[in-house]
PDB file of C-alpha atoms in Angstrom:
ATOM      1  CA  MET A   6      19.615 289.093 207.390  1.00 77.00           C
ATOM      2  CA  SER A   7      22.831 287.630 206.074  1.00 92.00           C
ATOM      3  CA  PHE A   8      26.539 288.335 206.224  1.00 96.00           C
ATOM      4  CA  ILE A   9      29.146 288.665 203.562  1.00 97.00           C
ATOM      5  CA  TYR A  10      32.644 287.961 204.841  1.00 97.00           C
ATOM      6  CA  ALA A  11      33.573 291.645 205.222  1.00 98.00           C
ATOM      7  CA  GLN A  12      30.337 292.411 207.105  1.00 97.00           C
ATOM      8  CA  LEU A  13      30.866 289.640 209.647  1.00 98.00           C
ATOM      9  CA  LYS A  14      34.417 290.786 210.327  1.00 98.00           C
ATOM     10  CA  GLN A  15      33.209 294.351 210.799  1.00 97.00           C
ATOM     11  CA  ALA A  16      30.396 293.215 213.110  1.00 97.00           C
ATOM     12  CA  ILE A  17      32.903 291.400 215.339  1.00 97.00           C
ATOM     13  CA  GLN A  18      34.992 294.562 215.582  1.00 97.00           C
ATOM     14  CA  ASP A  19      31.926 296.713 216.260  1.00 97.00           C
ATOM     15  CA  TYR A  20      30.645 294.473 219.052  1.00 96.00           C
ATOM     16  CA  THR A  21      34.052 294.236 220.721  1.00 96.00           C
ATOM     17  CA  GLU A  22      35.069 297.827 219.905  1.00 96.00           C
ATOM     18  CA  ASN A  23      38.488 296.523 218.957  1.00 96.00           C
ATOM     19  CA  ASP A  24      40.480 297.383 215.855  1.00 95.00           C
ATOM     20  CA  GLU A  25      43.914 296.515 217.231  1.00 96.00           C
ATOM     21  CA  THR A  26      46.138 294.993 214.529  1.00 97.00           C
ATOM     22  CA  THR A  27      46.691 291.579 216.126  1.00 97.00           C
ATOM     23  CA  PHE A  28      42.989 291.254 216.890  1.00 97.00           C
ATOM     24  CA  VAL A  29      42.012 292.081 213.296  1.00 97.00           C
ATOM     25  CA  THR A  30      44.591 289.602 211.991  1.00 97.00           C
ATOM     26  CA  ASN A  31      42.905 286.846 213.995  1.00 98.00           C
ATOM     27  CA  LEU A  32      39.353 287.570 212.798  1.00 98.00           C
ATOM     28  CA  PRO A  33      39.422 284.657 210.291  1.00 98.00           C
ATOM     29  CA  ILE A  34      40.388 282.292 213.128  1.00 98.00           C
ATOM     30  CA  PHE A  35      37.426 283.450 215.231  1.00 98.00           C
ATOM     31  CA  ILE A  36      35.074 282.833 212.312  1.00 98.00           C
ATOM     32  CA  ARG A  37      36.494 279.385 211.517  1.00 98.00           C
ATOM     33  CA  ALA A  38      36.161 278.434 215.180  1.00 97.00           C
ATOM     34  CA  ALA A  39      32.477 279.418 215.076  1.00 97.00           C
ATOM     35  CA  GLU A  40      31.969 277.316 211.936  1.00 97.00           C
ATOM     36  CA  GLU A  41      33.646 274.389 213.700  1.00 95.00           C
ATOM     37  CA  ARG A  42      31.312 274.716 216.683  1.00 94.00           C
ATOM     38  CA  ILE A  43      28.303 274.595 214.364  1.00 94.00           C
ATOM     39  CA  LEU A  44      29.725 271.671 212.393  1.00 93.00           C
ATOM     40  CA  LYS A  45      30.246 269.578 215.526  1.00 91.00           C
ATOM     41  CA  ASN A  46      26.963 270.477 217.249  1.00 90.00           C
ATOM     42  CA  VAL A  47      24.257 270.450 214.562  1.00 89.00           C
ATOM     43  CA  GLN A  48      23.288 267.914 211.911  1.00 87.00           C
ATOM     44  CA  LEU A  49      22.477 269.812 208.734  1.00 87.00           C
ATOM     45  CA  ALA A  50      21.953 268.658 205.173  1.00 88.00           C
ATOM     46  CA  LEU A  51      24.705 271.192 204.417  1.00 89.00           C
ATOM     47  CA  PHE A  52      27.246 268.818 205.936  1.00 92.00           C
ATOM     48  CA  ARG A  53      26.198 265.847 203.779  1.00 93.00           C
ATOM     49  CA  LYS A  54      27.829 264.958 200.476  1.00 95.00           C
ATOM     50  CA  ASN A  55      27.589 262.193 197.857  1.00 96.00           C
ATOM     51  CA  VAL A  56      30.418 261.090 195.604  1.00 96.00           C
ATOM     52  CA  SER A  57      30.844 258.298 193.071  1.00 96.00           C
ATOM     53  CA  ALA A  58      33.668 255.831 193.501  1.00 94.00           C
ATOM     54  CA  SER A  59      34.588 252.329 192.389  1.00 94.00           C
ATOM     55  CA  PHE A  60      35.722 249.109 194.006  1.00 96.00           C
ATOM     56  CA  THR A  61      38.706 247.528 192.297  1.00 95.00           C
ATOM     57  CA  ALA A  62      38.825 243.773 191.826  1.00 96.00           C
ATOM     58  CA  SER A  63      41.194 242.066 194.302  1.00 96.00           C
ATOM     59  CA  ASN A  64      41.820 245.333 196.175  1.00 96.00           C
ATOM     60  CA  GLN A  65      40.408 245.426 199.715  1.00 96.00           C
ATOM     61  CA  TYR A  66      40.878 249.193 200.067  1.00 97.00           C
ATOM     62  CA  LEU A  67      38.854 252.187 198.857  1.00 97.00           C
ATOM     63  CA  ALA A  68      40.289 255.708 199.054  1.00 96.00           C
ATOM     64  CA  VAL A  69      38.651 258.120 201.509  1.00 96.00           C
ATOM     65  CA  PRO A  70      37.764 261.588 200.122  1.00 95.00           C
ATOM     66  CA  THR A  71      40.074 264.338 201.349  1.00 93.00           C
ATOM     67  CA  ASP A  72      37.166 266.221 202.973  1.00 93.00           C
ATOM     68  CA  PHE A  73      35.716 263.118 204.686  1.00 95.00           C
ATOM     69  CA  LEU A  74      34.756 263.290 208.369  1.00 94.00           C
ATOM     70  CA  ALA A  75      32.398 260.349 208.939  1.00 94.00           C
ATOM     71  CA  PRO A  76      30.326 257.911 206.858  1.00 95.00           C
ATOM     72  CA  PHE A  77      26.574 257.853 206.359  1.00 94.00           C
ATOM     73  CA  SER A  78      26.448 254.991 203.859  1.00 96.00           C
ATOM     74  CA  LEU A  79      28.481 253.136 201.254  1.00 97.00           C
ATOM     75  CA  SER A  80      26.756 251.254 198.449  1.00 97.00           C
ATOM     76  CA  TYR A  81      27.640 249.660 195.134  1.00 96.00           C
ATOM     77  CA  THR A  82      25.850 248.448 192.021  1.00 95.00           C
ATOM     78  CA  ASP A  83      26.020 244.664 191.640  1.00 89.00           C
ATOM     79  CA  GLY A  84      26.145 242.598 188.465  1.00 84.00           C
ATOM     80  CA  ASN A  85      22.349 242.689 188.161  1.00 87.00           C
ATOM     81  CA  GLY A  86      22.256 246.467 188.275  1.00 88.00           C
ATOM     82  CA  ASP A  87      20.827 246.490 191.806  1.00 91.00           C
ATOM     83  CA  LYS A  88      22.149 248.792 194.534  1.00 94.00           C
ATOM     84  CA  ALA A  89      23.488 247.034 197.634  1.00 95.00           C
ATOM     85  CA  PHE A  90      24.466 248.747 200.875  1.00 97.00           C
ATOM     86  CA  LEU A  91      27.455 247.630 202.911  1.00 97.00           C
ATOM     87  CA  LEU A  92      27.236 247.325 206.702  1.00 97.00           C
ATOM     88  CA  PHE A  93      29.558 249.592 208.686  1.00 97.00           C
ATOM     89  CA  LYS A  94      31.776 247.652 211.120  1.00 96.00           C
ATOM     90  CA  ASP A  95      34.980 247.971 213.137  1.00 95.00           C
ATOM     91  CA  VAL A  96      38.274 247.382 211.352  1.00 96.00           C
ATOM     92  CA  ASP A  97      38.903 244.294 213.515  1.00 96.00           C
ATOM     93  CA  PHE A  98      35.581 242.789 212.440  1.00 96.00           C
ATOM     94  CA  VAL A  99      36.321 243.225 208.733  1.00 96.00           C
ATOM     95  CA  GLN A 100      39.841 241.840 209.047  1.00 95.00           C
ATOM     96  CA  ASP A 101      38.625 238.874 211.088  1.00 94.00           C
ATOM     97  CA  TYR A 102      35.824 238.221 208.586  1.00 94.00           C
ATOM     98  CA  ASN A 103      38.247 238.285 205.671  1.00 91.00           C
ATOM     99  CA  THR A 104      41.424 236.817 207.209  1.00 92.00           C
ATOM    100  CA  ASP A 105      43.022 236.271 203.796  1.00 93.00           C
ATOM    101  CA  PRO A 106      42.719 239.416 201.635  1.00 93.00           C
ATOM    102  CA  ALA A 107      43.441 237.268 198.585  1.00 93.00           C
ATOM    103  CA  ASP A 108      40.047 235.608 199.049  1.00 93.00           C
ATOM    104  CA  THR A 109      37.497 237.605 197.092  1.00 95.00           C
ATOM    105  CA  GLY A 110      33.732 237.780 197.110  1.00 94.00           C
ATOM    106  CA  THR A 111      30.726 240.077 197.021  1.00 94.00           C
ATOM    107  CA  PRO A 112      31.392 243.043 199.334  1.00 95.00           C
ATOM    108  CA  ARG A 113      29.315 243.039 202.520  1.00 96.00           C
ATOM    109  CA  TYR A 114      31.126 245.138 205.124  1.00 97.00           C
ATOM    110  CA  TYR A 115      33.300 248.230 205.357  1.00 97.00           C
ATOM    111  CA  ALA A 116      35.265 250.111 208.004  1.00 97.00           C
ATOM    112  CA  VAL A 117      37.467 253.189 208.258  1.00 97.00           C
ATOM    113  CA  PHE A 118      40.931 251.624 208.047  1.00 96.00           C
ATOM    114  CA  ASP A 119      42.914 254.862 208.412  1.00 95.00           C
ATOM    115  CA  ILE A 120      42.592 258.535 207.431  1.00 93.00           C
ATOM    116  CA  ASP A 121      43.178 257.645 203.784  1.00 96.00           C
ATOM    117  CA  ASN A 122      41.312 254.369 203.228  1.00 97.00           C
ATOM    118  CA  PHE A 123      38.248 252.254 203.886  1.00 97.00           C
ATOM    119  CA  ILE A 124      38.726 248.510 204.147  1.00 97.00           C
ATOM    120  CA  ILE A 125      36.178 246.295 202.365  1.00 97.00           C
ATOM    121  CA  GLY A 126      35.212 242.756 203.278  1.00 95.00           C
ATOM    122  CA  PRO A 127      35.283 240.450 201.489  1.00 95.00           C
ATOM    123  CA  THR A 128      37.857 241.819 199.057  1.00 96.00           C
ATOM    124  CA  PRO A 129      35.812 242.701 195.938  1.00 96.00           C
ATOM    125  CA  ASP A 130      35.716 239.943 193.330  1.00 94.00           C
ATOM    126  CA  SER A 131      35.093 242.441 190.552  1.00 94.00           C
ATOM    127  CA  SER A 132      35.143 246.157 189.817  1.00 95.00           C
ATOM    128  CA  TYR A 133      31.897 247.737 191.016  1.00 95.00           C
ATOM    129  CA  ALA A 134      30.557 251.273 190.726  1.00 96.00           C
ATOM    130  CA  ALA A 135      30.136 252.633 194.260  1.00 97.00           C
ATOM    131  CA  GLU A 136      28.513 255.613 195.949  1.00 97.00           C
ATOM    132  CA  LEU A 137      29.623 257.128 199.253  1.00 97.00           C
ATOM    133  CA  HIS A 138      27.308 259.335 201.305  1.00 97.00           C
ATOM    134  CA  TYR A 139      29.303 261.091 204.003  1.00 96.00           C
ATOM    135  CA  TYR A 140      29.709 263.879 206.535  1.00 95.00           C
ATOM    136  CA  TYR A 141      32.143 266.570 205.426  1.00 94.00           C
ATOM    137  CA  ARG A 142      33.391 270.071 206.224  1.00 93.00           C
ATOM    138  CA  PRO A 143      32.213 272.684 203.677  1.00 94.00           C
ATOM    139  CA  ASP A 144      34.541 275.483 202.612  1.00 94.00           C
ATOM    140  CA  SER A 145      34.893 278.214 205.213  1.00 97.00           C
ATOM    141  CA  LEU A 146      33.548 281.710 204.690  1.00 97.00           C
ATOM    142  CA  THR A 147      37.139 282.835 205.235  1.00 97.00           C
ATOM    143  CA  ALA A 148      38.269 280.936 202.137  1.00 96.00           C
ATOM    144  CA  GLY A 149      36.372 283.267 199.810  1.00 95.00           C
ATOM    145  CA  ALA A 150      36.438 286.905 198.819  1.00 97.00           C
ATOM    146  CA  GLU A 151      35.474 289.823 201.060  1.00 97.00           C
ATOM    147  CA  SER A 152      32.091 289.897 199.314  1.00 97.00           C
ATOM    148  CA  GLY A 153      31.671 286.121 199.533  1.00 97.00           C
ATOM    149  CA  THR A 154      28.947 284.219 201.361  1.00 97.00           C
ATOM    150  CA  THR A 155      28.282 280.651 202.466  1.00 96.00           C
ATOM    151  CA  TRP A 156      25.121 278.810 203.455  1.00 94.00           C
ATOM    152  CA  LEU A 157      25.955 279.442 207.113  1.00 95.00           C
ATOM    153  CA  SER A 158      26.603 283.159 206.643  1.00 96.00           C
ATOM    154  CA  GLU A 159      23.223 283.490 204.913  1.00 96.00           C
ATOM    155  CA  ASN A 160      21.107 281.126 207.014  1.00 93.00           C
ATOM    156  CA  ALA A 161      22.837 280.870 210.407  1.00 94.00           C
ATOM    157  CA  THR A 162      23.815 284.482 210.959  1.00 95.00           C
ATOM    158  CA  MET A 163      23.259 284.582 214.736  1.00 96.00           C
ATOM    159  CA  ALA A 164      25.215 281.383 215.298  1.00 96.00           C
ATOM    160  CA  MET A 165      28.055 282.706 213.139  1.00 97.00           C
ATOM    161  CA  LEU A 166      28.076 286.084 214.903  1.00 97.00           C
ATOM    162  CA  TYR A 167      27.882 284.909 218.503  1.00 97.00           C
ATOM    163  CA  GLY A 168      30.138 281.919 217.906  1.00 97.00           C
ATOM    164  CA  SER A 169      32.750 284.314 216.522  1.00 97.00           C
ATOM    165  CA  LEU A 170      32.248 286.745 219.415  1.00 97.00           C
ATOM    166  CA  ILE A 171      32.870 283.985 221.963  1.00 96.00           C
ATOM    167  CA  GLU A 172      36.264 283.342 220.390  1.00 96.00           C
ATOM    168  CA  ALA A 173      37.021 287.036 219.914  1.00 97.00           C
ATOM    169  CA  TYR A 174      36.225 288.005 223.494  1.00 95.00           C
ATOM    170  CA  THR A 175      38.112 284.984 224.832  1.00 95.00           C
ATOM    171  CA  PHE A 176      41.111 286.185 222.804  1.00 96.00           C
ATOM    172  CA  MET A 177      40.710 289.590 224.457  1.00 95.00           C
ATOM    173  CA  LYS A 178      40.533 287.929 227.889  1.00 94.00           C
ATOM    174  CA  GLY A 179      37.262 289.742 228.406  1.00 90.00           C
ATOM    175  CA  GLU A 180      34.860 289.725 231.318  1.00 91.00           C
ATOM    176  CA  THR A 181      33.353 286.354 232.165  1.00 91.00           C
ATOM    177  CA  ASP A 182      29.770 287.606 232.338  1.00 92.00           C
ATOM    178  CA  LEU A 183      29.908 288.987 228.799  1.00 92.00           C
ATOM    179  CA  ILE A 184      31.413 285.789 227.426  1.00 92.00           C
ATOM    180  CA  GLN A 185      28.599 283.884 229.160  1.00 94.00           C
ATOM    181  CA  ASN A 186      26.068 286.212 227.533  1.00 94.00           C
ATOM    182  CA  TYR A 187      27.569 285.578 224.099  1.00 95.00           C
ATOM    183  CA  ASN A 188      27.570 281.851 224.795  1.00 94.00           C
ATOM    184  CA  GLN A 189      23.893 281.946 225.805  1.00 95.00           C
ATOM    185  CA  ARG A 190      22.995 283.737 222.587  1.00 95.00           C
ATOM    186  CA  PHE A 191      25.030 281.191 220.629  1.00 95.00           C
ATOM    187  CA  VAL A 192      23.234 278.286 222.335  1.00 94.00           C
ATOM    188  CA  GLU A 193      19.874 279.882 221.484  1.00 94.00           C
ATOM    189  CA  ALA A 194      20.925 280.136 217.836  1.00 93.00           C
ATOM    190  CA  ILE A 195      22.147 276.534 217.828  1.00 92.00           C
ATOM    191  CA  THR A 196      18.835 275.360 219.288  1.00 90.00           C
ATOM    192  CA  GLY A 197      16.983 276.920 216.368  1.00 87.00           C
ATOM    193  CA  MET A 198      19.379 275.290 213.927  1.00 86.00           C
ATOM    194  CA  LYS A 199      18.808 271.911 215.558  1.00 84.00           C
ATOM    195  CA  MET A 200      15.078 272.346 214.974  1.00 80.00           C
ATOM    196  CA  LEU A 201      15.870 272.892 211.302  1.00 76.00           C
ATOM    197  CA  GLY A 202      18.518 270.240 210.771  1.00 68.00           C
ATOM    198  CA  GLU A 203      17.298 267.503 213.107  1.00 71.00           C
ATOM    199  CA  ALA A 204      13.525 267.942 212.739  1.00 64.00           C
ATOM    200  CA  LYS A 205      12.327 270.003 209.783  1.00 62.00           C
ATOM    201  CA  GLU A 206      14.932 268.651 207.347  1.00 58.00           C
ATOM    202  CA  THR A 207      14.196 265.054 208.339  1.00 62.00           C
ATOM    203  CA  THR A 208      10.377 265.048 208.171  1.00 62.00           C
ATOM    204  CA  ASP A 209       7.556 266.452 206.069  1.00 64.00           C
ATOM    205  CA  GLU A 210       3.954 267.441 206.800  1.00 63.00           C
ATOM    206  CA  TYR A 211       2.607 264.646 204.597  1.00 60.00           C
ATOM    207  CA  ARG A 212       3.930 262.061 207.056  1.00 67.00           C
ATOM    208  CA  VAL A 213       3.833 263.830 210.418  1.00 62.00           C
ATOM    209  CA  GLY A 214       1.380 266.713 209.944  1.00 66.00           C
ATOM    210  CA  LYS A 215       1.762 270.325 210.950  1.00 63.00           C
ATOM    211  CA  VAL A 216       3.454 271.322 214.214  1.00 58.00           C
ATOM    212  CA  ILE A 217       0.641 271.950 216.685  1.00 60.00           C
ATOM    213  CA  ARG A 218       1.147 273.821 219.949  1.00 59.00           C
ATOM    214  CA  GLN A 219      -1.316 273.899 222.822  1.00 67.00           C
ATOM    215  CA  LYS A 220      -3.465 277.024 222.992  1.00 67.00           C
ATOM    216  CA  GLN A 221      -2.808 279.291 225.976  1.00 62.00           C
TER     217      GLN A 221
END
């Protein structure tokens, strides 16, 4: 089972039995809110991204990608062709470590300086090719065509549906018990996704063996 954008919107209307104009206008908001819930509650490979970058000699800052949410790792290739990983620290630590930005050296630390920049310490002594592995927000299902799909609409259909219904029924100021039912179904869907993203995607049978449950 999977949803295209038009099918998910229709499902929300069918479940709520609501085709009022204002409600229909807000369908994309309900769907984006569901995507946000999933994004903030489950670690999936879907939310990971790698990009190439470069340190600039004598410049202690590195631009943050526009879709950046949080870092996983930042590395660079040194003069010997070896990859070196920087340690993630607080801004205060990096600034205290490198009190004079004019002093350069081999990069060792980085921090999120502001929404637009990382700060590197020491200030790079040369231009280095870098690679950033980070947590980001994929494009929403609502950003595509009516027939469009996303990984979530194809592989997390129950979470998308019930997450959207929570928002839709809240908008309608619906009965508390039904909202609680939708929320329970959403939590069940999220639990399954956590098993995928935080267990199955992070291990393999070669290392940990098959999942074995006790016989009844």
